PDB file of C-alpha atoms and ligand atoms in Angstrom:
ATOM      1  CA  UNK A1197     119.469-210.165 244.427  1.00 81.00           C
ATOM      2  CA  UNK A1198     118.011-208.872 241.192  1.00 94.00           C
ATOM      3  CA  UNK A1199     117.026-205.232 240.813  1.00 95.00           C
ATOM      4  CA  UNK A1200     113.344-204.829 240.006  1.00 97.00           C
ATOM      5  CA  UNK A1201     112.424-201.456 238.518  1.00 97.00           C
ATOM      6  CA  UNK A1202     108.851-201.494 239.783  1.00 98.00           C
ATOM      7  CA  UNK A1203     110.065-202.147 243.339  1.00 97.00           C
ATOM      8  CA  UNK A1204     112.157-198.965 243.068  1.00 98.00           C
ATOM      9  CA  UNK A1205     109.019-197.080 242.003  1.00 98.00           C
ATOM     10  CA  UNK A1206     107.031-198.588 244.878  1.00 98.00           C
ATOM     11  CA  UNK A1207     109.723-197.778 247.449  1.00 98.00           C
ATOM     12  CA  UNK A1208     109.994-194.136 246.384  1.00 98.00           C
ATOM     13  CA  UNK A1209     106.273-193.446 246.085  1.00 98.00           C
ATOM     14  CA  UNK A1210     105.308-195.239 249.322  1.00 98.00           C
ATOM     15  CA  UNK A1211     107.998-193.576 251.393  1.00 98.00           C
ATOM     16  CA  UNK A1212     107.369-190.116 249.935  1.00 98.00           C
ATOM     17  CA  UNK A1213     103.629-190.279 250.540  1.00 97.00           C
ATOM     18  CA  UNK A1214     104.032-191.655 254.014  1.00 98.00           C
ATOM     19  CA  UNK A1215     106.368-188.766 254.902  1.00 98.00           C
ATOM     20  CA  UNK A1216     104.107-186.242 253.208  1.00 98.00           C
ATOM     21  CA  UNK A1217     101.065-187.489 255.137  1.00 98.00           C
ATOM     22  CA  UNK A1218     103.108-187.384 258.332  1.00 98.00           C
ATOM     23  CA  UNK A1219     103.667-183.662 257.722  1.00 98.00           C
ATOM     24  CA  UNK A1220     100.112-182.628 256.852  1.00 98.00           C
ATOM     25  CA  UNK A1221      99.897-181.172 260.356  1.00 98.00           C
ATOM     26  CA  UNK A1222     102.966-180.016 262.237  1.00 98.00           C
ATOM     27  CA  UNK A1223     104.011-177.620 264.965  1.00 98.00           C
ATOM     28  CA  UNK A1224     106.123-175.442 262.682  1.00 98.00           C
ATOM     29  CA  UNK A1225     106.153-175.019 258.905  1.00 99.00           C
ATOM     30  CA  UNK A1226     109.124-173.158 257.454  1.00 99.00           C
ATOM     31  CA  UNK A1227     108.980-171.731 253.957  1.00 99.00           C
ATOM     32  CA  UNK A1228     112.362-171.403 252.286  1.00 99.00           C
ATOM     33  CA  UNK A1229     115.437-173.606 252.638  1.00 99.00           C
ATOM     34  CA  UNK A1230     117.973-170.784 252.567  1.00 98.00           C
ATOM     35  CA  UNK A1231     120.436-170.271 255.441  1.00 98.00           C
ATOM     36  CA  UNK A1232     117.865-168.716 257.812  1.00 98.00           C
ATOM     37  CA  UNK A1233     115.172-171.333 257.109  1.00 99.00           C
ATOM     38  CA  UNK A1234     117.593-174.258 257.461  1.00 99.00           C
ATOM     39  CA  UNK A1235     119.044-172.932 260.725  1.00 98.00           C
ATOM     40  CA  UNK A1236     115.519-172.378 262.035  1.00 99.00           C
ATOM     41  CA  UNK A1237     114.472-175.923 261.058  1.00 98.00           C
ATOM     42  CA  UNK A1238     117.459-177.498 262.807  1.00 98.00           C
ATOM     43  CA  UNK A1239     117.119-175.382 265.952  1.00 98.00           C
ATOM     44  CA  UNK A1240     113.327-175.795 266.224  1.00 98.00           C
ATOM     45  CA  UNK A1241     113.437-179.564 265.717  1.00 98.00           C
ATOM     46  CA  UNK A1242     116.239-179.729 268.291  1.00 97.00           C
ATOM     47  CA  UNK A1243     113.708-178.290 270.771  1.00 97.00           C
ATOM     48  CA  UNK A1244     111.373-181.231 270.166  1.00 97.00           C
ATOM     49  CA  UNK A1245     108.844-179.484 267.904  1.00 98.00           C
ATOM     50  CA  UNK A1246     107.536-181.233 264.795  1.00 98.00           C
ATOM     51  CA  UNK A1247     108.945-179.207 261.916  1.00 98.00           C
ATOM     52  CA  UNK A1248     108.659-179.258 258.126  1.00 98.00           C
ATOM     53  CA  UNK A1249     110.291-177.180 255.362  1.00 99.00           C
ATOM     54  CA  UNK A1250     108.890-176.305 251.939  1.00 99.00           C
ATOM     55  CA  UNK A1251     111.285-175.149 249.234  1.00 98.00           C
ATOM     56  CA  UNK A1252     110.332-173.988 245.752  1.00 98.00           C
ATOM     57  CA  UNK A1253     113.657-174.895 244.169  1.00 98.00           C
ATOM     58  CA  UNK A1254     115.124-178.210 243.078  1.00 98.00           C
ATOM     59  CA  UNK A1255     117.974-177.726 245.537  1.00 97.00           C
ATOM     60  CA  UNK A1256     118.089-176.161 248.988  1.00 98.00           C
ATOM     61  CA  UNK A1257     120.485-173.371 249.930  1.00 98.00           C
ATOM     62  CA  UNK A1258     118.814-170.217 248.621  1.00 98.00           C
ATOM     63  CA  UNK A1259     121.343-167.435 248.207  1.00 98.00           C
ATOM     64  CA  UNK A1260     124.025-169.284 250.147  1.00 97.00           C
ATOM     65  CA  UNK A1261     125.614-171.260 247.341  1.00 95.00           C
ATOM     66  CA  UNK A1262     126.167-168.213 245.125  1.00 95.00           C
ATOM     67  CA  UNK A1263     128.530-166.746 247.741  1.00 93.00           C
ATOM     68  CA  UNK A1264     129.444-163.210 246.677  1.00 94.00           C
ATOM     69  CA  UNK A1265     129.010-162.643 242.940  1.00 96.00           C
ATOM     70  CA  UNK A1266     129.422-166.395 242.289  1.00 96.00           C
ATOM     71  CA  UNK A1267     132.634-166.664 244.339  1.00 96.00           C
ATOM     72  CA  UNK A1268     131.350-169.454 246.561  1.00 95.00           C
ATOM     73  CA  UNK A1269     132.939-168.229 249.773  1.00 94.00           C
ATOM     74  CA  UNK A1270     131.018-166.372 252.446  1.00 93.00           C
ATOM     75  CA  UNK A1271     131.921-164.156 255.355  1.00 95.00           C
ATOM     76  CA  UNK A1272     130.615-164.779 258.870  1.00 95.00           C
ATOM     77  CA  UNK A1273     131.131-162.370 261.721  1.00 92.00           C
ATOM     78  CA  UNK A1274     132.573-163.589 265.014  1.00 91.00           C
ATOM     79  CA  UNK A1275     129.121-163.391 266.731  1.00 93.00           C
ATOM     80  CA  UNK A1276     127.964-166.434 264.753  1.00 94.00           C
ATOM     81  CA  UNK A1277     131.056-168.547 265.374  1.00 92.00           C
ATOM     82  CA  UNK A1278     129.293-170.689 267.982  1.00 94.00           C
ATOM     83  CA  UNK A1279     126.795-171.820 265.342  1.00 96.00           C
ATOM     84  CA  UNK A1280     129.607-172.537 262.868  1.00 95.00           C
ATOM     85  CA  UNK A1281     131.339-174.660 265.500  1.00 94.00           C
ATOM     86  CA  UNK A1282     128.090-176.507 266.365  1.00 97.00           C
ATOM     87  CA  UNK A1283     127.715-177.294 262.663  1.00 97.00           C
ATOM     88  CA  UNK A1284     131.228-178.695 262.571  1.00 95.00           C
ATOM     89  CA  UNK A1285     132.243-176.456 259.672  1.00 94.00           C
ATOM     90  CA  UNK A1286     135.993-176.680 259.908  1.00 84.00           C
ATOM     91  CA  UNK A1287     137.360-175.210 256.713  1.00 77.00           C
ATOM     92  CA  UNK A1288     137.163-171.705 258.097  1.00 83.00           C
ATOM     93  CA  UNK A1289     139.767-169.004 257.682  1.00 89.00           C
ATOM     94  CA  UNK A1290     140.063-166.376 260.370  1.00 89.00           C
ATOM     95  CA  UNK A1291     140.408-162.676 259.496  1.00 90.00           C
ATOM     96  CA  UNK A1292     140.382-159.807 261.984  1.00 89.00           C
ATOM     97  CA  UNK A1293     136.812-159.749 263.407  1.00 84.00           C
ATOM     98  CA  UNK A1294     135.308-162.268 261.011  1.00 89.00           C
ATOM     99  CA  UNK A1295     135.722-165.603 259.280  1.00 93.00           C
ATOM    100  CA  UNK A1296     135.564-166.871 255.720  1.00 95.00           C
ATOM    101  CA  UNK A1297     133.909-170.219 255.052  1.00 94.00           C
ATOM    102  CA  UNK A1298     133.159-172.361 252.029  1.00 95.00           C
ATOM    103  CA  UNK A1299     129.510-171.749 251.134  1.00 96.00           C
ATOM    104  CA  UNK A1300     128.972-175.357 250.043  1.00 96.00           C
ATOM    105  CA  UNK A1301     130.515-176.841 253.181  1.00 96.00           C
ATOM    106  CA  UNK A1302     128.223-174.660 255.288  1.00 97.00           C
ATOM    107  CA  UNK A1303     125.188-175.740 253.262  1.00 98.00           C
ATOM    108  CA  UNK A1304     126.175-179.406 253.567  1.00 98.00           C
ATOM    109  CA  UNK A1305     126.576-179.079 257.320  1.00 98.00           C
ATOM    110  CA  UNK A1306     123.183-177.359 257.688  1.00 98.00           C
ATOM    111  CA  UNK A1307     121.478-180.063 255.611  1.00 98.00           C
ATOM    112  CA  UNK A1308     123.003-182.834 257.707  1.00 98.00           C
ATOM    113  CA  UNK A1309     121.704-181.165 260.896  1.00 98.00           C
ATOM    114  CA  UNK A1310     118.220-180.707 259.425  1.00 98.00           C
ATOM    115  CA  UNK A1311     117.957-184.230 258.019  1.00 98.00           C
ATOM    116  CA  UNK A1312     119.332-185.865 261.157  1.00 97.00           C
ATOM    117  CA  UNK A1313     116.859-183.998 263.324  1.00 97.00           C
ATOM    118  CA  UNK A1314     114.101-185.799 261.400  1.00 96.00           C
ATOM    119  CA  UNK A1315     112.890-182.792 259.412  1.00 98.00           C
ATOM    120  CA  UNK A1316     111.756-183.417 255.840  1.00 98.00           C
ATOM    121  CA  UNK A1317     112.508-180.705 253.291  1.00 98.00           C
ATOM    122  CA  UNK A1318     109.849-180.840 250.585  1.00 98.00           C
ATOM    123  CA  UNK A1319     111.744-179.390 247.659  1.00 98.00           C
ATOM    124  CA  UNK A1320     110.006-178.530 244.391  1.00 98.00           C
ATOM    125  CA  UNK A1321     106.932-177.389 246.343  1.00 98.00           C
ATOM    126  CA  UNK A1322     105.879-173.754 246.373  1.00 98.00           C
ATOM    127  CA  UNK A1323     103.756-172.005 248.933  1.00 98.00           C
ATOM    128  CA  UNK A1324     101.168-169.971 247.072  1.00 98.00           C
ATOM    129  CA  UNK A1325      98.989-168.791 249.936  1.00 98.00           C
ATOM    130  CA  UNK A1326      98.408-168.916 253.684  1.00 98.00           C
ATOM    131  CA  UNK A1327      95.669-170.648 255.657  1.00 98.00           C
ATOM    132  CA  UNK A1328      94.126-167.845 257.720  1.00 98.00           C
ATOM    133  CA  UNK A1329      91.522-168.888 260.290  1.00 98.00           C
ATOM    134  CA  UNK A1330      89.974-166.357 262.704  1.00 97.00           C
ATOM    135  CA  UNK A1331      92.770-163.856 261.987  1.00 96.00           C
ATOM    136  CA  UNK A1332      95.530-166.345 262.765  1.00 98.00           C
ATOM    137  CA  UNK A1333      97.933-167.889 260.268  1.00 98.00           C
ATOM    138  CA  UNK A1334      97.211-171.593 260.705  1.00 98.00           C
ATOM    139  CA  UNK A1335      98.972-173.275 257.811  1.00 98.00           C
ATOM    140  CA  UNK A1336     100.123-173.164 254.202  1.00 98.00           C
ATOM    141  CA  UNK A1337      98.591-173.578 250.780  1.00 98.00           C
ATOM    142  CA  UNK A1338     101.039-175.528 248.640  1.00 98.00           C
ATOM    143  CA  UNK A1339     101.428-176.644 245.074  1.00 98.00           C
ATOM    144  CA  UNK A1340     104.106-178.232 242.917  1.00 98.00           C
ATOM    145  CA  UNK A1341     106.669-175.689 241.691  1.00 98.00           C
ATOM    146  CA  UNK A1342     106.309-177.268 238.240  1.00 98.00           C
ATOM    147  CA  UNK A1343     102.616-176.330 238.242  1.00 98.00           C
ATOM    148  CA  UNK A1344     103.510-172.789 239.252  1.00 98.00           C
ATOM    149  CA  UNK A1345     106.219-172.519 236.581  1.00 98.00           C
ATOM    150  CA  UNK A1346     103.941-173.867 233.849  1.00 98.00           C
ATOM    151  CA  UNK A1347     101.072-171.568 234.943  1.00 98.00           C
ATOM    152  CA  UNK A1348      98.733-174.547 235.022  1.00 98.00           C
ATOM    153  CA  UNK A1349      95.312-174.205 236.610  1.00 98.00           C
ATOM    154  CA  UNK A1350      95.703-176.882 239.284  1.00 98.00           C
ATOM    155  CA  UNK A1351      94.154-176.293 242.683  1.00 98.00           C
ATOM    156  CA  UNK A1352      96.544-176.537 245.644  1.00 98.00           C
ATOM    157  CA  UNK A1353      96.467-178.525 248.891  1.00 98.00           C
ATOM    158  CA  UNK A1354      96.619-177.224 252.462  1.00 98.00           C
ATOM    159  CA  UNK A1355      98.755-178.209 255.419  1.00 98.00           C
ATOM    160  CA  UNK A1356      98.318-177.072 259.024  1.00 98.00           C
ATOM    161  CA  UNK A1357     100.921-175.626 261.395  1.00 98.00           C
ATOM    162  CA  UNK A1358     100.772-173.859 264.751  1.00 98.00           C
ATOM    163  CA  UNK A1359     103.574-171.542 263.642  1.00 98.00           C
ATOM    164  CA  UNK A1360     104.653-170.540 260.132  1.00 99.00           C
ATOM    165  CA  UNK A1361     108.027-168.979 259.272  1.00 99.00           C
ATOM    166  CA  UNK A1362     108.486-166.723 256.253  1.00 99.00           C
ATOM    167  CA  UNK A1363     112.126-167.456 255.353  1.00 99.00           C
ATOM    168  CA  UNK A1364     111.599-166.695 251.664  1.00 99.00           C
ATOM    169  CA  UNK A1365     114.434-164.139 251.483  1.00 98.00           C
ATOM    170  CA  UNK A1366     114.264-160.754 249.742  1.00 98.00           C
ATOM    171  CA  UNK A1367     110.765-161.437 248.388  1.00 98.00           C
ATOM    172  CA  UNK A1368     109.100-162.015 251.811  1.00 98.00           C
ATOM    173  CA  UNK A1369     106.422-163.844 249.856  1.00 98.00           C
ATOM    174  CA  UNK A1370     104.216-164.990 252.712  1.00 98.00           C
ATOM    175  CA  UNK A1371     103.886-161.532 254.214  1.00 98.00           C
ATOM    176  CA  UNK A1372     103.044-160.196 250.757  1.00 98.00           C
ATOM    177  CA  UNK A1373     100.265-162.811 250.412  1.00 98.00           C
ATOM    178  CA  UNK A1374      98.917-161.852 253.828  1.00 98.00           C
ATOM    179  CA  UNK A1375      98.871-158.110 253.133  1.00 98.00           C
ATOM    180  CA  UNK A1376      97.495-158.439 249.616  1.00 97.00           C
ATOM    181  CA  UNK A1377      94.749-160.937 250.338  1.00 96.00           C
ATOM    182  CA  UNK A1378      93.766-160.336 253.962  1.00 96.00           C
ATOM    183  CA  UNK A1379      94.367-156.568 253.907  1.00 92.00           C
ATOM    184  CA  UNK A1380      95.967-156.701 257.336  1.00 95.00           C
ATOM    185  CA  UNK A1381      97.807-153.838 259.005  1.00 96.00           C
ATOM    186  CA  UNK A1382     101.308-154.848 260.055  1.00 98.00           C
ATOM    187  CA  UNK A1383     103.116-153.633 263.197  1.00 97.00           C
ATOM    188  CA  UNK A1384     105.572-151.623 261.063  1.00 97.00           C
ATOM    189  CA  UNK A1385     105.977-147.823 260.858  1.00 96.00           C
ATOM    190  CA  UNK A1386     103.779-147.616 257.740  1.00 97.00           C
ATOM    191  CA  UNK A1387     101.439-150.473 258.685  1.00 97.00           C
ATOM    192  CA  UNK A1388     102.560-152.104 255.447  1.00 97.00           C
ATOM    193  CA  UNK A1389     105.676-153.903 254.151  1.00 98.00           C
ATOM    194  CA  UNK A1390     108.490-151.370 254.462  1.00 98.00           C
ATOM    195  CA  UNK A1391     110.721-152.834 251.744  1.00 98.00           C
ATOM    196  CA  UNK A1392     114.433-153.508 252.048  1.00 97.00           C
ATOM    197  CA  UNK A1393     116.940-150.630 252.113  1.00 96.00           C
ATOM    198  CA  UNK A1394     120.238-150.208 250.236  1.00 98.00           C
ATOM    199  CA  UNK A1395     123.459-151.929 251.289  1.00 98.00           C
ATOM    200  CA  UNK A1396     124.845-151.226 254.780  1.00 98.00           C
ATOM    201  CA  UNK A1397     126.310-154.510 255.970  1.00 96.00           C
ATOM    202  CA  UNK A1398     126.985-153.689 259.607  1.00 95.00           C
ATOM    203  CA  UNK A1399     123.552-152.197 260.348  1.00 97.00           C
ATOM    204  CA  UNK A1400     121.815-154.842 258.218  1.00 97.00           C
ATOM    205  CA  UNK A1401     123.382-157.670 260.172  1.00 96.00           C
ATOM    206  CA  UNK A1402     122.154-156.246 263.506  1.00 97.00           C
ATOM    207  CA  UNK A1403     118.707-155.520 262.092  1.00 98.00           C
ATOM    208  CA  UNK A1404     118.254-158.968 260.541  1.00 98.00           C
ATOM    209  CA  UNK A1405     118.328-160.387 264.041  1.00 98.00           C
ATOM    210  CA  UNK A1406     116.379-157.520 265.672  1.00 98.00           C
ATOM    211  CA  UNK A1407     113.658-157.688 262.999  1.00 98.00           C
ATOM    212  CA  UNK A1408     113.169-161.439 263.435  1.00 98.00           C
ATOM    213  CA  UNK A1409     109.766-161.672 265.114  1.00 98.00           C
ATOM    214  CA  UNK A1410     106.140-162.733 265.006  1.00 98.00           C
ATOM    215  CA  UNK A1411     104.791-160.217 262.511  1.00 98.00           C
ATOM    216  CA  UNK A1412     101.182-161.403 262.647  1.00 98.00           C
ATOM    217  CA  UNK A1413      99.515-164.043 264.836  1.00 98.00           C
ATOM    218  CA  UNK A1414     100.974-167.362 263.735  1.00 98.00           C
ATOM    219  CA  UNK A1415     103.463-165.870 261.222  1.00 98.00           C
ATOM    220  CA  UNK A1416     107.150-165.186 261.962  1.00 98.00           C
ATOM    221  CA  UNK A1417     109.690-163.485 259.689  1.00 99.00           C
ATOM    222  CA  UNK A1418     113.332-164.592 259.598  1.00 99.00           C
ATOM    223  CA  UNK A1419     116.452-163.837 257.577  1.00 98.00           C
ATOM    224  CA  UNK A1420     116.303-161.421 254.657  1.00 98.00           C
ATOM    225  CA  UNK A1421     112.502-161.489 254.787  1.00 98.00           C
ATOM    226  CA  UNK A1422     112.650-159.853 258.225  1.00 98.00           C
ATOM    227  CA  UNK A1423     114.578-156.890 256.802  1.00 98.00           C
ATOM    228  CA  UNK A1424     112.392-156.729 253.706  1.00 98.00           C
ATOM    229  CA  UNK A1425     109.263-156.458 255.861  1.00 98.00           C
ATOM    230  CA  UNK A1426     110.632-154.095 258.496  1.00 98.00           C
ATOM    231  CA  UNK A1427     112.783-151.878 256.270  1.00 97.00           C
ATOM    232  CA  UNK A1428     116.316-153.009 257.168  1.00 97.00           C
ATOM    233  CA  UNK A1429     119.136-152.607 254.650  1.00 98.00           C
ATOM    234  CA  UNK A1430     120.767-155.413 252.650  1.00 97.00           C
ATOM    235  CA  UNK A1431     124.165-156.764 253.643  1.00 97.00           C
ATOM    236  CA  UNK A1432     125.788-158.574 250.715  1.00 96.00           C
ATOM    237  CA  UNK A1433     127.483-161.963 251.199  1.00 95.00           C
ATOM    238  CA  UNK A1434     127.886-161.886 254.980  1.00 96.00           C
ATOM    239  CA  UNK A1435     125.766-164.664 256.476  1.00 97.00           C
ATOM    240  CA  UNK A1436     126.115-164.560 260.263  1.00 97.00           C
ATOM    241  CA  UNK A1437     122.874-162.571 260.553  1.00 98.00           C
ATOM    242  CA  UNK A1438     120.984-165.279 258.632  1.00 98.00           C
ATOM    243  CA  UNK A1439     122.213-168.009 260.997  1.00 98.00           C
ATOM    244  CA  UNK A1440     121.543-165.892 264.091  1.00 98.00           C
ATOM    245  CA  UNK A1441     118.087-164.979 262.794  1.00 98.00           C
ATOM    246  CA  UNK A1442     117.265-168.675 262.286  1.00 98.00           C
ATOM    247  CA  UNK A1443     118.445-169.346 265.818  1.00 98.00           C
ATOM    248  CA  UNK A1444     116.379-166.456 267.216  1.00 98.00           C
ATOM    249  CA  UNK A1445     113.166-167.472 265.452  1.00 99.00           C
ATOM    250  CA  UNK A1446     113.615-170.984 266.875  1.00 98.00           C
ATOM    251  CA  UNK A1447     113.892-169.552 270.401  1.00 98.00           C
ATOM    252  CA  UNK A1448     110.857-167.284 269.918  1.00 98.00           C
ATOM    253  CA  UNK A1449     108.664-170.034 268.492  1.00 98.00           C
ATOM    254  CA  UNK A1450     109.710-172.607 271.076  1.00 98.00           C
ATOM    255  CA  UNK A1451     108.918-170.255 273.940  1.00 97.00           C
ATOM    256  CA  UNK A1452     105.536-169.338 272.396  1.00 97.00           C
ATOM    257  CA  UNK A1453     104.448-172.888 271.576  1.00 97.00           C
ATOM    258  CA  UNK A1454     105.617-174.308 274.863  1.00 85.00           C
ATOM    259  CA  UNK A1455     103.654-171.697 276.918  1.00 77.00           C
TER     260      UNK A1455
HETATM  261  C1  LIG B2787     108.657-172.141 248.674  1.00 84.91           C
HETATM  262  C2  LIG B2787     110.134-170.378 248.498  1.00 84.91           C
HETATM  263  C3  LIG B2787     109.082-169.487 248.244  1.00 84.91           C
HETATM  264  C4  LIG B2787     107.754-170.019 248.211  1.00 84.91           C
HETATM  265  C5  LIG B2787     110.925-168.363 248.179  1.00 84.91           C
HETATM  266  O1  LIG B2787     116.953-166.159 249.728  1.00 84.91           O
HETATM  267  P1  LIG B2787     117.298-167.132 250.784  1.00 84.91           P
HETATM  268  O2  LIG B2787     118.695-167.600 250.853  1.00 84.91           O
HETATM  269  O3  LIG B2787     116.807-166.497 252.180  1.00 84.91           O
HETATM  270  P2  LIG B2787     117.554-166.245 253.598  1.00 84.91           P
HETATM  271  O4  LIG B2787     116.830-165.125 254.218  1.00 84.91           O
HETATM  272  O5  LIG B2787     117.672-167.494 254.354  1.00 84.91           O
HETATM  273  O6  LIG B2787     119.025-165.788 253.213  1.00 84.91           O
HETATM  274  C6  LIG B2787     119.222-164.615 252.512  1.00 84.91           C
HETATM  275  C7  LIG B2787     120.564-164.675 251.781  1.00 84.91           C
HETATM  276  O7  LIG B2787     120.628-165.812 250.953  1.00 84.91           O
HETATM  277  C8  LIG B2787     120.687-163.441 250.950  1.00 84.91           C
HETATM  278  O8  LIG B2787     119.960-163.351 249.958  1.00 84.91           O
HETATM  279  C9  LIG B2787     121.565-162.371 251.332  1.00 84.91           C
HETATM  280  C10 LIG B2787     122.463-162.490 252.502  1.00 84.91           C
HETATM  281  N1  LIG B2787     121.537-161.303 250.598  1.00 84.91           N
HETATM  282  C11 LIG B2787     122.235-160.097 250.849  1.00 84.91           C
HETATM  283  C12 LIG B2787     122.122-159.133 249.705  1.00 84.91           C
HETATM  284  O9  LIG B2787     122.569-157.990 249.918  1.00 84.91           O
HETATM  285  O10 LIG B2787     121.605-159.490 248.631  1.00 84.91           O
HETATM  286  O11 LIG B2787     116.380-168.412 250.656  1.00 84.91           O
HETATM  287  C13 LIG B2787     114.994-168.285 250.445  1.00 84.91           C
HETATM  288  C14 LIG B2787     114.487-169.608 249.888  1.00 84.91           C
HETATM  289  C15 LIG B2787     114.921-169.854 248.433  1.00 84.91           C
HETATM  290  O12 LIG B2787     115.533-171.110 248.364  1.00 84.91           O
HETATM  291  C16 LIG B2787     113.617-169.803 247.652  1.00 84.91           C
HETATM  292  O13 LIG B2787     113.583-170.713 246.567  1.00 84.91           O
HETATM  293  C17 LIG B2787     112.595-170.168 248.706  1.00 84.91           C
HETATM  294  O14 LIG B2787     113.075-169.543 249.889  1.00 84.91           O
HETATM  295  N2  LIG B2787     111.259-169.644 248.454  1.00 84.91           N
HETATM  296  N3  LIG B2787     109.944-171.688 248.718  1.00 84.91           N
HETATM  297  N4  LIG B2787     107.582-171.340 248.435  1.00 84.91           N
HETATM  298  N5  LIG B2787     106.700-169.244 247.956  1.00 84.91           N
HETATM  299  N6  LIG B2787     109.597-168.251 248.064  1.00 84.91           N
END
């Protein structure tokens, strides 16, 4: 059979738009395809909820692929070993109390889980605002990352979701949009974004999971964003807390949406 260039164009554009339209309204919209966002997407979709991910970058993975200071190996504490085993990551080296894994193998395994659970990751799309209706986060305002990078004046589009997850990492971008534009008071000690604290890996790993929660009606924080909002420390290249936070946000959202 001959290869027809225009048929390639048609196939890509038709399939992309059909999948995009299919995700204009979903149960859960996750912003950020780092380790916490990807784990959340897999675990939420596994619970039968319609889930979509938006990622600013060309490639998913967030801070995972950089490992520690560009050494692409990461440490995972024993608490998260069940998730590692579920993912089928097998190139893992055991050390007393923790494990070392290849950052790229872990990312590959997460992506396979997400894709095979039917979730589309819309890469190269940035979330620039929240849809806030009657004091409830009800969706996302999205635009092409290329538009954002070029500072072009192009109006965005909106998608709806019953639950939104801020998994944008250190920047906690969605919570910042909410506080800046809607002037809301958060359930934090200061009523505002606390900001992340200096390195303390052990405490940070516990707090990443503890801080994972619904921070405002319709908006959950997960991963590094949870610590950035609630004032937890950073932890360096140990990633168990990110996986466990993604798992916890999935449990919280599933129990809320299935009420
Ligand atoms: C679309 C966006 C937007 C936006 C950001 O940084 P991440 O890897 O986040 P986590 O929380 O899953 O993992 C944190 C971990 O990688 C880390 O940084 C650690 C452990 N640090 C410890 C330390 O001490 O430094 O991923 C966030 C993703 C990225 O891919 C961004 O591109 C994306 O979110 N993103 N996507 N719209 N507005 N903002």
